mmCIF file of C-alpha atoms in Angstrom:
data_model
loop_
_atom_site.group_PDB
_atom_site.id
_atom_site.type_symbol
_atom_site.label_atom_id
_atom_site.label_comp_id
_atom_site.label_asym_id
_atom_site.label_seq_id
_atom_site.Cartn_x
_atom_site.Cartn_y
_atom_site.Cartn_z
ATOM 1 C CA UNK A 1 -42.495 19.859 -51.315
ATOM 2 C CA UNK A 2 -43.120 16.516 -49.634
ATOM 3 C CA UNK A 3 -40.155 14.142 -49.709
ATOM 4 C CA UNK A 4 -40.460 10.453 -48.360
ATOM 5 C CA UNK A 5 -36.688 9.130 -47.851
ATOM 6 C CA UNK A 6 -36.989 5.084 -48.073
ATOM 7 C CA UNK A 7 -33.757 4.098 -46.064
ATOM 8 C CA UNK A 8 -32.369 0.879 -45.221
ATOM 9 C CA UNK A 9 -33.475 -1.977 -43.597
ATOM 10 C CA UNK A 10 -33.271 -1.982 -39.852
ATOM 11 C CA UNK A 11 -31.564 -5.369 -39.266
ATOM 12 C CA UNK A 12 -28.808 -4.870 -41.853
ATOM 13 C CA UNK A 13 -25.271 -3.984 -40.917
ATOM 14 C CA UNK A 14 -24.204 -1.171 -42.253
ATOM 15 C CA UNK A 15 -23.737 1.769 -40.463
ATOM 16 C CA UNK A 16 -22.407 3.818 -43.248
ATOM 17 C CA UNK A 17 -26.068 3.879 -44.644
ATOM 18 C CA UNK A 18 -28.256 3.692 -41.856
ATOM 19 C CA UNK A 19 -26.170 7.434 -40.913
ATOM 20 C CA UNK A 20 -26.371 8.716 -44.238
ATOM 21 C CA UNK A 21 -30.241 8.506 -43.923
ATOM 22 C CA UNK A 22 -29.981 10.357 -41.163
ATOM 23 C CA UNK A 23 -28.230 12.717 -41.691
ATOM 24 C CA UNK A 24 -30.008 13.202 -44.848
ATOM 25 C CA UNK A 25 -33.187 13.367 -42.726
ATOM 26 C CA UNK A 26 -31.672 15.957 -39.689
ATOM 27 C CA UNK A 27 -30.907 18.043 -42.184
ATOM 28 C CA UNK A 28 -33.356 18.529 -44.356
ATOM 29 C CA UNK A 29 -35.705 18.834 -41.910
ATOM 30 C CA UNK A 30 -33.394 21.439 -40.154
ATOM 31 C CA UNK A 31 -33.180 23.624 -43.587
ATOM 32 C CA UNK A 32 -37.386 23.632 -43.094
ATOM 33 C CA UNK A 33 -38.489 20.897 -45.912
ATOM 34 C CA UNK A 34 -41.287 18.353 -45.150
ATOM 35 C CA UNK A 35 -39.612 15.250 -44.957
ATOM 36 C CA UNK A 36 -40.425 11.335 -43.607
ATOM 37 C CA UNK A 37 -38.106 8.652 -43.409
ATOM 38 C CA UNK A 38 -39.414 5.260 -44.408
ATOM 39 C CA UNK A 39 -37.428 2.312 -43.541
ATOM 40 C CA UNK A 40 -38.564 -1.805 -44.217
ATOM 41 C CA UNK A 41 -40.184 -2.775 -41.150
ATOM 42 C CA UNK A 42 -38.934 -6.459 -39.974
ATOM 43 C CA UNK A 43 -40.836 -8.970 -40.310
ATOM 44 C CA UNK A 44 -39.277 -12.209 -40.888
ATOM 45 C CA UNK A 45 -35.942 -11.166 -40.313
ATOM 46 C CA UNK A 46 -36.704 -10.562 -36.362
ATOM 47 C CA UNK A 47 -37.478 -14.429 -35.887
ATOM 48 C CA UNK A 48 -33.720 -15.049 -36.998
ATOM 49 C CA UNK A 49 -31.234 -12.279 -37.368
ATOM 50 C CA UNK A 50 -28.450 -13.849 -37.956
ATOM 51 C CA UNK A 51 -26.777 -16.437 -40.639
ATOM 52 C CA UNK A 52 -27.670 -17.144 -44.234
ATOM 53 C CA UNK A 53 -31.308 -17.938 -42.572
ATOM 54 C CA UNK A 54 -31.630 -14.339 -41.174
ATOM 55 C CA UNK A 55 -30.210 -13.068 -43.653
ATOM 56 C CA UNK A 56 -33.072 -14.602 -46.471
ATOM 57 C CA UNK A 57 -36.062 -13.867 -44.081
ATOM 58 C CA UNK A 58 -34.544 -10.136 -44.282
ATOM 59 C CA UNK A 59 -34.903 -10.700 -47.768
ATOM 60 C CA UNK A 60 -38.598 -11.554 -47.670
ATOM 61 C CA UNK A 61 -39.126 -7.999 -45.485
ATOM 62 C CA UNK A 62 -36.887 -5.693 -47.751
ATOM 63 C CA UNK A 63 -38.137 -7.287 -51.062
ATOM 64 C CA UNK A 64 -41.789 -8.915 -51.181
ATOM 65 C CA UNK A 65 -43.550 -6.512 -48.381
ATOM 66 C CA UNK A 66 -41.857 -3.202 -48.424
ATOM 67 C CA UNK A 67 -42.708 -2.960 -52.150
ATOM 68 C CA UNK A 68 -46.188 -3.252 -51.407
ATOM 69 C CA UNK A 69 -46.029 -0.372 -48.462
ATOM 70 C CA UNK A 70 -43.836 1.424 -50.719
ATOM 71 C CA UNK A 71 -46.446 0.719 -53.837
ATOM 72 C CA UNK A 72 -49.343 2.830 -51.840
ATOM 73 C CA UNK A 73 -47.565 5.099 -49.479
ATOM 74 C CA UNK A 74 -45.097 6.837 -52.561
ATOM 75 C CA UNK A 75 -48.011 8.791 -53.844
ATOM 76 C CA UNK A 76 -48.353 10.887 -51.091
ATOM 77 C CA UNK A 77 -45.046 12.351 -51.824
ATOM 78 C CA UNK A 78 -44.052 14.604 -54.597
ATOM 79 C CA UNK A 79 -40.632 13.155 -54.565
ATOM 80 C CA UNK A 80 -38.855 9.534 -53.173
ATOM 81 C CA UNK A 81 -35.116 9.439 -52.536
ATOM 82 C CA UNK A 82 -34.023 6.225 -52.092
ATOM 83 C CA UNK A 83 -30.568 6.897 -50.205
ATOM 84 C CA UNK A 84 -29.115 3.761 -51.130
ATOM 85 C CA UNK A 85 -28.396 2.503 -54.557
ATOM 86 C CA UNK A 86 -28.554 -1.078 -52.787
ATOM 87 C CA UNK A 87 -32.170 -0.546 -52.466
ATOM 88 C CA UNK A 88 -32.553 0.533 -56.088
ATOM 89 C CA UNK A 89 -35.209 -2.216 -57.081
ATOM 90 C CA UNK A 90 -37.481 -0.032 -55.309
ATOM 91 C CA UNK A 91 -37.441 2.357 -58.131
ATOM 92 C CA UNK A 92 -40.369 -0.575 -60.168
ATOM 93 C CA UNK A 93 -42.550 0.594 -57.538
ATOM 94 C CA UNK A 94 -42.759 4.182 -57.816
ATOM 95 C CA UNK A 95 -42.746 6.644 -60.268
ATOM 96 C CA UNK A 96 -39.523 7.011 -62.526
ATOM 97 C CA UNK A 97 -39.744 10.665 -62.802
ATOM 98 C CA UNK A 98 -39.908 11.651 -59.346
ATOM 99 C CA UNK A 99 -37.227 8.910 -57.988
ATOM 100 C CA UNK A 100 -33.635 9.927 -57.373
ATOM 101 C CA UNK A 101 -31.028 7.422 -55.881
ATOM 102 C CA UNK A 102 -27.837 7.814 -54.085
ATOM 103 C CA UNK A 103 -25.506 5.731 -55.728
ATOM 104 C CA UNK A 104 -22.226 5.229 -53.033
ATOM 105 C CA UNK A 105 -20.596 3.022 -55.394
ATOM 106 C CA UNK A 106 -20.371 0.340 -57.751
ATOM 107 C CA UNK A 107 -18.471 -2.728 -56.255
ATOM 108 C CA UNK A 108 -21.224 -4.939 -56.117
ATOM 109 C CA UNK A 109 -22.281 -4.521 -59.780
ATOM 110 C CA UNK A 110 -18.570 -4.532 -61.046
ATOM 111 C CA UNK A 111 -17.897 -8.270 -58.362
ATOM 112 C CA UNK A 112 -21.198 -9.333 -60.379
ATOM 113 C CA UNK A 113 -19.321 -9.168 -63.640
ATOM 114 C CA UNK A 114 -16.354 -10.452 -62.522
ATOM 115 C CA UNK A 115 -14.335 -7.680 -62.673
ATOM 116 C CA UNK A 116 -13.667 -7.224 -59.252
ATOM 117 C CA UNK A 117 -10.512 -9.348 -58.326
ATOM 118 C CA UNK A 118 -10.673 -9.435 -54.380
ATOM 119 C CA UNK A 119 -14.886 -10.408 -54.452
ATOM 120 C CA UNK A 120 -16.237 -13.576 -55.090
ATOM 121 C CA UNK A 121 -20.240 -12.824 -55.780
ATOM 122 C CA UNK A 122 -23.112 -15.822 -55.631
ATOM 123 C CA UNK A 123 -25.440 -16.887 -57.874
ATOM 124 C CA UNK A 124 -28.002 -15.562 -55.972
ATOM 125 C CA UNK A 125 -26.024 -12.764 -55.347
ATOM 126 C CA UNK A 126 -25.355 -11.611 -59.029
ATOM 127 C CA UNK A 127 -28.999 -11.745 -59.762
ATOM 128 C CA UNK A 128 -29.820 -8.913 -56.932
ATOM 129 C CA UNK A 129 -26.619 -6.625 -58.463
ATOM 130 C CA UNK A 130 -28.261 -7.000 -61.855
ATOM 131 C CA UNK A 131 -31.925 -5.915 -60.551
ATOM 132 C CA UNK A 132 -30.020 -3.342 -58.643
ATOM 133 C CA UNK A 133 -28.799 -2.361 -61.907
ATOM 134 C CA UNK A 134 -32.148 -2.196 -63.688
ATOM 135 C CA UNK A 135 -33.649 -0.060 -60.745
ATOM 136 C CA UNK A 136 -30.837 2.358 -61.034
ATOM 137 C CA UNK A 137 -31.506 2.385 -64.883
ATOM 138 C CA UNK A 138 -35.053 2.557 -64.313
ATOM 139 C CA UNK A 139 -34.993 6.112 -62.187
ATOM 140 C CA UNK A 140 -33.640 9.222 -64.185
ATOM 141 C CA UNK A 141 -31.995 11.293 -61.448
ATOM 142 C CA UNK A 142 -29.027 9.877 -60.003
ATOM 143 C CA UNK A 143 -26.457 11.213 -57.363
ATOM 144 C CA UNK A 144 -23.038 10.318 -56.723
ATOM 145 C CA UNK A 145 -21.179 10.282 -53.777
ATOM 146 C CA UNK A 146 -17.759 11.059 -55.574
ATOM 147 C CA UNK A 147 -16.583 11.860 -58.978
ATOM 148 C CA UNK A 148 -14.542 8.556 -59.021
ATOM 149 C CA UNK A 149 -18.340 7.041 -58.549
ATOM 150 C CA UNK A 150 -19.933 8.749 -61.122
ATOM 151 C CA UNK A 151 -16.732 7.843 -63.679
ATOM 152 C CA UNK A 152 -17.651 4.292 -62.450
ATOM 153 C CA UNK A 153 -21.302 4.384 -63.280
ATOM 154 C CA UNK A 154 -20.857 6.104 -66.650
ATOM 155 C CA UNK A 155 -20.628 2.548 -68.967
ATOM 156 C CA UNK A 156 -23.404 1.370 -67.214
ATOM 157 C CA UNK A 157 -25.818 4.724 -67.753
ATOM 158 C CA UNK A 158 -27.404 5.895 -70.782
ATOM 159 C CA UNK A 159 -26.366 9.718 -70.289
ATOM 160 C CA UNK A 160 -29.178 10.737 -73.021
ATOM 161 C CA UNK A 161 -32.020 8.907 -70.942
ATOM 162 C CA UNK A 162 -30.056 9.963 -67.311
ATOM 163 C CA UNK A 163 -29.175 13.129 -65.232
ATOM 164 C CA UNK A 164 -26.481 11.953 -62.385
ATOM 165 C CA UNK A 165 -25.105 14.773 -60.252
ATOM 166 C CA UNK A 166 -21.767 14.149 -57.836
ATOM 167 C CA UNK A 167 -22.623 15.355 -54.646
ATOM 168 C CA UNK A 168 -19.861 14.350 -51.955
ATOM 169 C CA UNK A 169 -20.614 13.009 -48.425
ATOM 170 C CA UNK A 170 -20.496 15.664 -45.397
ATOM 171 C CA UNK A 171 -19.561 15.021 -41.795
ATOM 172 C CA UNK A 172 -21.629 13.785 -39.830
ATOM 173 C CA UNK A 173 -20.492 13.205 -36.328
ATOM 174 C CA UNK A 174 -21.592 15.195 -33.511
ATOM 175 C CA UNK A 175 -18.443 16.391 -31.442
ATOM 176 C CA UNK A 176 -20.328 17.603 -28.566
ATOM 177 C CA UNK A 177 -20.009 15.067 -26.735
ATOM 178 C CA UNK A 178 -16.403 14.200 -26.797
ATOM 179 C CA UNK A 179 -15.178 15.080 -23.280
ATOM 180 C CA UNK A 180 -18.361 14.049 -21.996
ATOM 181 C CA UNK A 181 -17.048 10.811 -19.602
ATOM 182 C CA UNK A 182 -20.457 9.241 -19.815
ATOM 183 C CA UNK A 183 -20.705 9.133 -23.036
ATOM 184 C CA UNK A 184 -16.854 7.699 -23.464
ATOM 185 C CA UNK A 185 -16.358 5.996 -21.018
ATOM 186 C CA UNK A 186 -15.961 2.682 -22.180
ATOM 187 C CA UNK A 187 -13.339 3.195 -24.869
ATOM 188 C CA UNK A 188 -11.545 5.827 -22.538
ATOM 189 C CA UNK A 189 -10.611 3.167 -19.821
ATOM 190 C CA UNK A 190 -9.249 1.038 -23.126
ATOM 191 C CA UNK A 191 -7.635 3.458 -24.433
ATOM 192 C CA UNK A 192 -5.876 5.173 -22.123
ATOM 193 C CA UNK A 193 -3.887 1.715 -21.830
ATOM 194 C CA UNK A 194 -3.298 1.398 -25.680
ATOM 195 C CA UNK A 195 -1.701 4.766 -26.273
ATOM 196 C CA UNK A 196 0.023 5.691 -28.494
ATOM 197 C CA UNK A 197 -2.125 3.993 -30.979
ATOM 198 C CA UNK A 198 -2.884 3.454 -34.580
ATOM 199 C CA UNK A 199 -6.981 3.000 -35.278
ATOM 200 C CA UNK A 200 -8.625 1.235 -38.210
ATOM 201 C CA UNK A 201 -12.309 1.791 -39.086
ATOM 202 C CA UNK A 202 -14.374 -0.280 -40.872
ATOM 203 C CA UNK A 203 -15.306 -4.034 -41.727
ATOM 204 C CA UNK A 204 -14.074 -7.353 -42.648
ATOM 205 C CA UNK A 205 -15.101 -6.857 -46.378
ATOM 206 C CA UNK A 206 -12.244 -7.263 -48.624
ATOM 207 C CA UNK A 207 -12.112 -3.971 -50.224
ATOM 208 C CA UNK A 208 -11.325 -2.654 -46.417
ATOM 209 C CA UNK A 209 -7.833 -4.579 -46.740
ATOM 210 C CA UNK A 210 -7.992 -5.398 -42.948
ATOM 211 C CA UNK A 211 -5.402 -8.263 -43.389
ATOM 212 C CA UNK A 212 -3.050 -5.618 -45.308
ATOM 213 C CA UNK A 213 -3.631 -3.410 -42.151
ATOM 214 C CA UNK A 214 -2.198 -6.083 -39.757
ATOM 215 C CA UNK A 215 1.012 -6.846 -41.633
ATOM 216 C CA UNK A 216 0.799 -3.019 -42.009
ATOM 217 C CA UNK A 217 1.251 -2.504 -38.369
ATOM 218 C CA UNK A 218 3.410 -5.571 -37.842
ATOM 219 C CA UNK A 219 5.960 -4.001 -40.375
ATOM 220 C CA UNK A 220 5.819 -0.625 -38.847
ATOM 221 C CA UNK A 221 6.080 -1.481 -35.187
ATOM 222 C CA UNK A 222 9.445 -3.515 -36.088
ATOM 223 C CA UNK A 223 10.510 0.741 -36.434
ATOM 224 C CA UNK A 224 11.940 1.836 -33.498
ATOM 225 C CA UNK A 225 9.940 5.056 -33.438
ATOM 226 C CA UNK A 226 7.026 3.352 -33.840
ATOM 227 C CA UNK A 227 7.940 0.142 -31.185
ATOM 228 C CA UNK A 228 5.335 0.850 -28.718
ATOM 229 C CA UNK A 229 2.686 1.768 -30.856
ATOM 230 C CA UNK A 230 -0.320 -0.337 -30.521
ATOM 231 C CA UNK A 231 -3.624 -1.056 -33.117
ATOM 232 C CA UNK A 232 -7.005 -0.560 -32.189
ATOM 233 C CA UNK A 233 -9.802 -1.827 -34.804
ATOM 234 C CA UNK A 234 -12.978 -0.702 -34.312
ATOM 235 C CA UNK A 235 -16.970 -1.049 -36.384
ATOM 236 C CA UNK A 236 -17.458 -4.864 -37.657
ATOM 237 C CA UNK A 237 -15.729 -7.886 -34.876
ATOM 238 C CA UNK A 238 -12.735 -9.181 -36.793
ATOM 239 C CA UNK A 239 -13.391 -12.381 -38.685
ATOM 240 C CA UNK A 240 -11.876 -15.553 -37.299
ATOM 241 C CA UNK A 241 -9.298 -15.372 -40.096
ATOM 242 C CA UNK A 242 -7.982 -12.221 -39.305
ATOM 243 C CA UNK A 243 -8.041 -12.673 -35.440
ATOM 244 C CA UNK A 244 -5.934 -15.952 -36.436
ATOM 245 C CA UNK A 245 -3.548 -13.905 -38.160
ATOM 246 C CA UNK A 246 -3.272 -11.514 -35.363
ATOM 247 C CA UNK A 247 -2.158 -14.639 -33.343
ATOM 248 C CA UNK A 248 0.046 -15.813 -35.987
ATOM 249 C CA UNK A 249 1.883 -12.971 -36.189
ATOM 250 C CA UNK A 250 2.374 -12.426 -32.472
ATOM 251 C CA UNK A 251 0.632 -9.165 -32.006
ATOM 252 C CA UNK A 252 -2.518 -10.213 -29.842
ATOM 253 C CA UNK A 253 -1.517 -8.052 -26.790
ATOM 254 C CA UNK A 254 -1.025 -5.065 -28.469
ATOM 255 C CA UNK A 255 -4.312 -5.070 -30.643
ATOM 256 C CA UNK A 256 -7.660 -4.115 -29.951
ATOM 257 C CA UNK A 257 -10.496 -5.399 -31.535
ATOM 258 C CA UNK A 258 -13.806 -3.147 -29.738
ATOM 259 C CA UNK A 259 -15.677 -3.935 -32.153
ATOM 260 C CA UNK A 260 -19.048 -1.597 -32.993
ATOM 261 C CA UNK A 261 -18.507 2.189 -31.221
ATOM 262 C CA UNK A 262 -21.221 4.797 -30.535
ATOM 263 C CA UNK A 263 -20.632 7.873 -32.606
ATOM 264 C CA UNK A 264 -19.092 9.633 -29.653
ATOM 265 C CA UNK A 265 -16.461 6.655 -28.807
ATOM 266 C CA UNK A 266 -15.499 6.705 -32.548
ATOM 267 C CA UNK A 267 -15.215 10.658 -31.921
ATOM 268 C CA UNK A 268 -12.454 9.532 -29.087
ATOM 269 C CA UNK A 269 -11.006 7.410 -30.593
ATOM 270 C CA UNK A 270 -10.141 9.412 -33.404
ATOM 271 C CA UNK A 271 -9.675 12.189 -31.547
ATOM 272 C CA UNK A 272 -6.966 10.467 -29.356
ATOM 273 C CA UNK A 273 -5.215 8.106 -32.254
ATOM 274 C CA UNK A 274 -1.951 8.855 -33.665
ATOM 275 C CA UNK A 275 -3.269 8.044 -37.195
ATOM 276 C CA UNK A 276 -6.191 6.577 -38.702
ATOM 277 C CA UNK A 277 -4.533 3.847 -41.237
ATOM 278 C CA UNK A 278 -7.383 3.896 -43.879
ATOM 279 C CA UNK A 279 -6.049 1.378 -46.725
ATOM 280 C CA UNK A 280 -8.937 0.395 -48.734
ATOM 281 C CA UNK A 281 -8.520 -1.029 -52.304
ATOM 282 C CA UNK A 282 -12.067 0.157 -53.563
ATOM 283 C CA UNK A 283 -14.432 2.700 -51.711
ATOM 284 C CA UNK A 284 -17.428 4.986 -53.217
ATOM 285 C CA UNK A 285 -16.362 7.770 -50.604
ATOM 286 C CA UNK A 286 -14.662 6.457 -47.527
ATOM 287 C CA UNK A 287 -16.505 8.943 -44.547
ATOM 288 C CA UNK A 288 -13.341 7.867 -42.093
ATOM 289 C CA UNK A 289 -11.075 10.052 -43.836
ATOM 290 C CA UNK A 290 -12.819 13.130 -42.935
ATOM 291 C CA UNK A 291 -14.152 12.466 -39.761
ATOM 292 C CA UNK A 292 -10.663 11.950 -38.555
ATOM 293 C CA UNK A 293 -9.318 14.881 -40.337
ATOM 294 C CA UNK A 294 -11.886 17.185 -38.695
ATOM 295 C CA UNK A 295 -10.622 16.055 -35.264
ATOM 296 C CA UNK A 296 -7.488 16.583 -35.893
ATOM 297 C CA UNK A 297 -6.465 13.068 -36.358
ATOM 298 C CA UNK A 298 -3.653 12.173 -38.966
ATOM 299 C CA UNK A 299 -5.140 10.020 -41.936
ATOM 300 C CA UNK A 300 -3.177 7.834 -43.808
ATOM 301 C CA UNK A 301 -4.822 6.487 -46.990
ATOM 302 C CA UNK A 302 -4.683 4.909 -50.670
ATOM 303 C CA UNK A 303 -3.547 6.918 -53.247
ATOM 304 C CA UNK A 304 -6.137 5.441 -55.150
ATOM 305 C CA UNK A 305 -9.896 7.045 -56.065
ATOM 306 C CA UNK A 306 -11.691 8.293 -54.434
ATOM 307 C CA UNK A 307 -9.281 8.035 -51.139
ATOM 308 C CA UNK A 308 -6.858 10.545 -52.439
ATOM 309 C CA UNK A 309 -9.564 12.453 -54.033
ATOM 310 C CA UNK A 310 -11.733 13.057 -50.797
ATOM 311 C CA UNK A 311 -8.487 13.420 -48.523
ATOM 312 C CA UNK A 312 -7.283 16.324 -50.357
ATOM 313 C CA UNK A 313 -3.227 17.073 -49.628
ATOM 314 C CA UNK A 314 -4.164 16.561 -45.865
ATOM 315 C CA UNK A 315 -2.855 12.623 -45.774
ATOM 316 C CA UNK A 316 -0.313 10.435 -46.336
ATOM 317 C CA UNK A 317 -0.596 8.467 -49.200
ATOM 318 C CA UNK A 318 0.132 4.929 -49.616
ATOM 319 C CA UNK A 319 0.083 2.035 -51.528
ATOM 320 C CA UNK A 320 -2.126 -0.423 -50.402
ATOM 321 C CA UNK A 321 -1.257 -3.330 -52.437
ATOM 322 C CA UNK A 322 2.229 -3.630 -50.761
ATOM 323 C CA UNK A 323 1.322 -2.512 -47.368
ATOM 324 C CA UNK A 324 5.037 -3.413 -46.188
ATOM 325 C CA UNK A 325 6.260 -0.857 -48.061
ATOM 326 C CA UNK A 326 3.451 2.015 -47.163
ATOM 327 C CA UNK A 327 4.897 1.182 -43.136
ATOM 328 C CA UNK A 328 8.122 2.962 -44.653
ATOM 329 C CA UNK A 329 6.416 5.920 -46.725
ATOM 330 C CA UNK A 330 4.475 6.107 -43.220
ATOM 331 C CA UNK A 331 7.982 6.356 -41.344
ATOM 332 C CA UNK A 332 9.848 8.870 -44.032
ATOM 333 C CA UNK A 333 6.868 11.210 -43.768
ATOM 334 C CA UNK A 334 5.944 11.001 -40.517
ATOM 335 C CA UNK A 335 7.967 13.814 -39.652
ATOM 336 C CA UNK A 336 5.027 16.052 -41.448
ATOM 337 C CA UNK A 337 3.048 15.192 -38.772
ATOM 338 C CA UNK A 338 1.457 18.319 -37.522
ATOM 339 C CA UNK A 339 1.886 19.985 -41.133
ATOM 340 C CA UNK A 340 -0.289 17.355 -42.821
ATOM 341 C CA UNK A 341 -2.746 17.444 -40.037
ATOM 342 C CA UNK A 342 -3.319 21.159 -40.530
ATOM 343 C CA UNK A 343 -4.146 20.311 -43.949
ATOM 344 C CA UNK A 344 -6.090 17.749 -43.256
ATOM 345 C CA UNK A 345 -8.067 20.098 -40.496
ATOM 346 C CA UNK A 346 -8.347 22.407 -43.765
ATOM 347 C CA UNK A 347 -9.479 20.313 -46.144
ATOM 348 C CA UNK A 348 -12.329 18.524 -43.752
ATOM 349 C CA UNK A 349 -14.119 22.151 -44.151
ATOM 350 C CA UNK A 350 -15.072 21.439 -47.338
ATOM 351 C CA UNK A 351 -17.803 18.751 -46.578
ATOM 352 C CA UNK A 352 -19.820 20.676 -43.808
ATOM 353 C CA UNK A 353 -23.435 19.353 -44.047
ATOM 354 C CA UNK A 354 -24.828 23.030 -45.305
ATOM 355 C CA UNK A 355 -23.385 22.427 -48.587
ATOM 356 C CA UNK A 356 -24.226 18.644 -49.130
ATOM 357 C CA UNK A 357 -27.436 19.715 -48.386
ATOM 358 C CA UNK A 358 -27.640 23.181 -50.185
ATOM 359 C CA UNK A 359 -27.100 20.562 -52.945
ATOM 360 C CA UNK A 360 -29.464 18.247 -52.484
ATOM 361 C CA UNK A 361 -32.220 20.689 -52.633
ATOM 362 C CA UNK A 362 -31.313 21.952 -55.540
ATOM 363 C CA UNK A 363 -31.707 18.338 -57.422
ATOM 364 C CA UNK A 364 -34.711 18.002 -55.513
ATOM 365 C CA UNK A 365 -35.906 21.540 -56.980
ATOM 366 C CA UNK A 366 -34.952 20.007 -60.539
ATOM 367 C CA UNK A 367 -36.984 17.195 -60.223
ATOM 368 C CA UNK A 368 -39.982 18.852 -59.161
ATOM 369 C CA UNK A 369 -39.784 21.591 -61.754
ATOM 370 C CA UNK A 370 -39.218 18.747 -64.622
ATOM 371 C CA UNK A 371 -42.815 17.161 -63.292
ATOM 372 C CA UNK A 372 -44.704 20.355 -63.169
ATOM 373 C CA UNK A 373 -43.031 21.395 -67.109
ATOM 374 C CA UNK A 374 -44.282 17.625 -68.215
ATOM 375 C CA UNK A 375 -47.657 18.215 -66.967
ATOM 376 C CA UNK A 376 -47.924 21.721 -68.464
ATOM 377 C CA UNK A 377 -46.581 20.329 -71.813
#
């Protein structure tokens, strides 16, 4: 079986995707398939990178000449995975019945329709959700990253003309490298001024509740046991906004903002964190909560889906719509500590990457056998 993986653009941030088509890739290549990873090549986007500029010439790479590569590479494969529902428009330029798509989750298409109360989505911008839409209606094999997910992407989907399977995220961090001083040494001069501290992973988006984070922390350091914690945020550079309400609130010497980490500082840093505060209001999986249970980090989290649904029992669960209030559920349970981090430790078991991919294969297997019974037919 030849699989071609068509993974995301280069130049784009999100690091959430770019490592789930790799680990995808590692691992499928380590359980013995045949596998290439295809990603747009840029273009146009590397003569300006950044901006609403950059971000159109990235447009003209991902959507006018990767189609064409994609067009008259595909039929060298006997299956395509596009890893991204993002990238589903690629599904008009291969074949429908050997095309599956990852679909993380559906906040895009939802802010497109106005039904998303925290995301204000373009013109421009609701036209690609609704061609993402048709390409993820166009393929018939569809996997979901969570059950919450697949419930989302249910009134959207045909279920007759569709076959979606929920398939949960694994970890993906390599630990090996955690002590290793080179390889940490950055954040470990930081951080060994910051302890005790409370970390935050993630992006300015508005789903990631970042500004609920900082009054968050504000609220709980005002706690005596918790009076000398600091907060260290780490992935996307806070906004202006938010650094502004850092400053407003009086708590710019005792946050961090490191911005992007290596997957070995983010290992650290969880590692060494008294909690990970994880408060988003919408997610398709949320990878943070695992990766800092499996260190043995303390997760606190929305008791929403798919947070509480992926964090098992091992977290504390909050409200993140009245984040003063979760500083005090954080307080009264905090005493837990090393109980809910053994649970958490526990529960992190579940996603090793054998079984993601153990999974995988088997949809993979499906396809293939449904191409070979509609050419015998």
């Amino acid at each position: 079986m030849k699989i071609l993986l068509v993974a995301n653009y280069p130049l784009e941030y999100n690091p959430s995707m770019h490592a789930y088509g790799q680990l995808l890739f590692n691992e499928l290549s380590s359980a013995g398939l045949e596998v290439t990873l295809l990603k747009p090549f840029p273009i146009f986007g590397r003569i300006v990178k950044n901006g609403s500029i950059g971000k159109w010439l990235g447009y003209f790479d991902r959507f006018l000449i990767f189609p064409i590569i994609l067009t008259l590479y595909s039929y060298k494969f006997d299956l395509i995975h596009v890893v991204d529902h993002c990238n589903a428009v690629y599904a008009f330029f291969v074949r429908a019945n050997k095309c599956v798509i990852t679909c993380h989750d559906l906040i895009g298409i939802k802010a497109s329709f106005g039904v998303v109360a925290f995301t204000h989505v373009s013109f421009t911008g609701k036209i690609l959700q609704r061609l993402i839409l048709k390409g993820l209606l166009r393929t018939k094999y569809i996997i979901c990253v969570s059950e919450q997910t697949r419930q989302e992407l249910l009134p959207y989907i045909n279920e007759r003309k569709h076959k979606i399977f929920t398939i949960h995220n694994a970890l993906r961090l390599n630990t090996q490298n955690l002590r290793d001083a080179t390889c940490v040494n950055r954040v470990s001069c930081i951080v060994s001024t910051l302890k005790p501290y409370i970390l935050h992973v993630g992006s300015n988006m508005p789903q990631k509740n970042r500004a609920g984070v900082i009054e968050f922390f504000r609220t709980i350091t005002a706690l005596p046991r918790f009076r000398n914690f600091n907060l260290v945020f780490c992935g996307q550079k806070l906004s202006d906004n938010l650094a502004e309400q850092v400053r407003v609130c009086g708590l710019s010497r005792v946050v961090c903002d490191l911005g992007f980490v290596s997957d070995a500082e983010l290992s650290y840093l969880y590692f060494n964190a008294e909690f990970l505060i994880f408060p988003s209001l919408m997610e398709g999986f949320g990878w943070p909560i695992i990766e800092a249970q499996s260190l043995g980090c303390l997760v606190v989290t929305s008791d929403i889906k798919p947070m509480n649904e992926v964090s098992g029992r091992g977290a504390i669960l909050i409200n993140p719509y009245n984040m003063s209030a979760s500083a005090h559920t954080v307080a009264d349970q905090y005493t837990r500590r090393d109980e809910i981090i053994e649970l958490g430790y526990a529960n992190s078991r579940k996603y090793m990457p054998e079984q993601m991919i153990d999974a995988v294969i088997e949809v993979y297997e499906e396809i293939t056998f449904g191409q070979q019974k509609t050419t015998n037919d």
